[in-house]
C-alpha positions as a printed Julia matrix, in Angstrom:
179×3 Matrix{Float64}:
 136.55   23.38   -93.95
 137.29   26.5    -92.32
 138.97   29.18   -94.19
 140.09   29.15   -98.16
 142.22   32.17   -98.72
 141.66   33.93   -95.45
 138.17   34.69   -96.03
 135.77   32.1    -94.6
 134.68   28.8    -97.0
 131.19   29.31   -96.74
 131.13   32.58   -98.46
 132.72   30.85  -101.18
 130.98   27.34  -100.85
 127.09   29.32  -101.1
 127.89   29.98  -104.25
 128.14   26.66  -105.38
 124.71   26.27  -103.75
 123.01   29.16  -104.91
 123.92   28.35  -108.81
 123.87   24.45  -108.4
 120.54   24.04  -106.68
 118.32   26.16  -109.52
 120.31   24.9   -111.94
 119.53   21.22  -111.05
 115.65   22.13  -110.0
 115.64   23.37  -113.49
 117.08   20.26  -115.55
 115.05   18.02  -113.52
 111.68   19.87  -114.3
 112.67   19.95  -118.04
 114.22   16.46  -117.74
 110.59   15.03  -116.05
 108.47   16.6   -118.8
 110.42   16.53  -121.54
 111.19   12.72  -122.21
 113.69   13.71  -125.28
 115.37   16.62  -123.17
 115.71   13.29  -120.09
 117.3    11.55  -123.3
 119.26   13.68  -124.44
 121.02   14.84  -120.65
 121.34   11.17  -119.86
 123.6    10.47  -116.79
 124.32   13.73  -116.55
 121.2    14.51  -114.17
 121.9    12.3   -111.77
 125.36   13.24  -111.67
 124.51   16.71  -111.35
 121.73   16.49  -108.97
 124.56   14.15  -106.97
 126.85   17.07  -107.19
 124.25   19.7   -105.83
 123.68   17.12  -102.87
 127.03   17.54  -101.68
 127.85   20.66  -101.89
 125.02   21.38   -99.39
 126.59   19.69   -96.27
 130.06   20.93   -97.31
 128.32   24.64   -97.16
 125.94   23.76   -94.21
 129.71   22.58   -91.91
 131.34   25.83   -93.4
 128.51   27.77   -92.25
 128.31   26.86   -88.51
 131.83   27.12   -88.43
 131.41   30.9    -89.28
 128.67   30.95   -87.01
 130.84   30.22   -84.3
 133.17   32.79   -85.57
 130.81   35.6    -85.57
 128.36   38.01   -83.23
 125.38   35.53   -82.86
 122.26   37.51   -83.42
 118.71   36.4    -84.28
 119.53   37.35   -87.74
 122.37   34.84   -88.08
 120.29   32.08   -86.07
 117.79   32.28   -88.25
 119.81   32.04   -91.26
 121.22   29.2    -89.82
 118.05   27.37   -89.17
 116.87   28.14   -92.78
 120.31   26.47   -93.71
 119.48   23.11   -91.68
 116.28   22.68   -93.73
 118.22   22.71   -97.51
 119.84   18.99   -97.32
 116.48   17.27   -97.52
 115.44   19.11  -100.8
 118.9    18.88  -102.04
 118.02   14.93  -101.65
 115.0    15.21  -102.57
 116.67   16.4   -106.21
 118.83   13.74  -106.51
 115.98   10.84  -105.54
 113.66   12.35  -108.73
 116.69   12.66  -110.89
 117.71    9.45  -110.28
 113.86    8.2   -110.63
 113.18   10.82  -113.95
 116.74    8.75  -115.3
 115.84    5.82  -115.11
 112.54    5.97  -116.18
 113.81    7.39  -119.63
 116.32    4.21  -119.16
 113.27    1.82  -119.36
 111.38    3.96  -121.77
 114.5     3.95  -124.53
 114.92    0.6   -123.71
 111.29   -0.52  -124.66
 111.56    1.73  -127.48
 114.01   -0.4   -128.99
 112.6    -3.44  -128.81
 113.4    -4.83  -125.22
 109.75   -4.93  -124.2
 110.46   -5.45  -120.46
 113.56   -2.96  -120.47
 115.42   -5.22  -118.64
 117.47   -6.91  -121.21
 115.95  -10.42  -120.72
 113.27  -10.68  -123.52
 110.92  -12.03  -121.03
 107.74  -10.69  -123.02
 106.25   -8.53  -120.15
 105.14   -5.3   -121.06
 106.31   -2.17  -118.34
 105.04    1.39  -119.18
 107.1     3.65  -117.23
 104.23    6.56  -118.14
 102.73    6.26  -114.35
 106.43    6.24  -113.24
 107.14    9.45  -115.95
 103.86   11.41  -114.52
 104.5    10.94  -110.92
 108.16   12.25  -111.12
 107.13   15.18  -113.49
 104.82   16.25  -110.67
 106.43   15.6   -107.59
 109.77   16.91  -110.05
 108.08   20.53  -110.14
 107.18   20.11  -106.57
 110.38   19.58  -104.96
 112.2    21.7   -107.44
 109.16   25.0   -106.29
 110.49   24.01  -102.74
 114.4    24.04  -103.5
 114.17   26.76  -105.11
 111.93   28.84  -102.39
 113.95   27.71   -99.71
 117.62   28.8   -101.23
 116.11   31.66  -101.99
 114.93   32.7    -98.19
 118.14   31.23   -96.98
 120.36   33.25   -99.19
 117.88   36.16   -98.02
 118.68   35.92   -94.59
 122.65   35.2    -94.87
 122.52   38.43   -96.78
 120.68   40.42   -94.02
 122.31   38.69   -91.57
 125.7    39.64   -93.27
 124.69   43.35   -94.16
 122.54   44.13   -91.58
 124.71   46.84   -90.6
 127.19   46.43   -93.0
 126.41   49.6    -95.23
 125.41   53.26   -95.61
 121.68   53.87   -97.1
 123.12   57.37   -98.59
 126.74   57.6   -100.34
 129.42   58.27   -98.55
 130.94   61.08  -100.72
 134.37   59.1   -101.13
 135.51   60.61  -104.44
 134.62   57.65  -106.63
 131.76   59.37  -108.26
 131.19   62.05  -111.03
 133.24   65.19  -110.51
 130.82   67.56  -112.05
């Protein structure tokens, strides 16, 4: 994907990043220590957290064809090293959403009388709560990490978009109070 309107796709596509990746750190962390909250969203985190996953390479291939499109500078190199580094904590979502899911899966399941979740009856006992505490931790780590790193990303596409881009005083133009 190159171009979507004339203006280049990743300057559209980041935004999809920049809201989707929060947005999913978010539901997991509330998802992974809030079992009714996990309940409640169902499917839906997965599927999000799925969503947020691809719209990182889509970004990411829109990017470095911009890159090749524009002045390289360390400014945009950097940005676009930063960029490399999102796909494994976009991932890194999606595996603990998936995990946080179906742990609440089991859990429910259990709850309602299926004591091995599995649908067989089989008279095992699971407890998914070692399963539950070791996504709600490594949930609030990866989701820290995602959120950090889109963060300094979107930091240096901005400088390396505006670095020169701008006046520090007003120009004057007219658009302003006229006394």
């Amino acid at each position: 994907m190159s171009l979507v309107n004339g203006l280049p796709a990743h300057v559209l596509l980041v935004h999809f990043v920049v809201v989707l990746v929060p947005l999913t750190a978010l539901a997991l962390v509330l998802c992974a220590v809030w079992p009714a909250a996990a309940r409640r969203m169902g499917i839906v985190l997965p599927l999000l957290a799925l969503v947020t996953l691809a719209s990182v390479p889509l970004t990411t291939q829109a990017g470095e064809w911009l890159e090749s499109h524009v002045d390289s500078n360390s400014l945009v190199r950097r940005h676009a090293e930063l960029g490399d580094g999102m796909l494994p904590w976009a991932g890194g979502l999606l595996v603990l959403a998936v995990v946080v899911w179906w742990a609440t899966r089991r859990t429910t399941a259990s709850a309602d009388g299926d004591v091995d979740g599995a649908g067989g009856g089989r008279g095992t006992r699971w407890s998914a709560a070692p399963v539950r505490v070791a996504a709600a931790v490594l949930s609030v780590v990866i989701a820290a990490g995602a959120v950090v790193d889109v963060y300094r990303i979107g930091d240096s596409g901005a400088k390396a978009a505006w670095h020169d881009g701008y006046s520090k005083t007003a120009s004057g133009g007219g658009d302003g109070d006229d006394g």
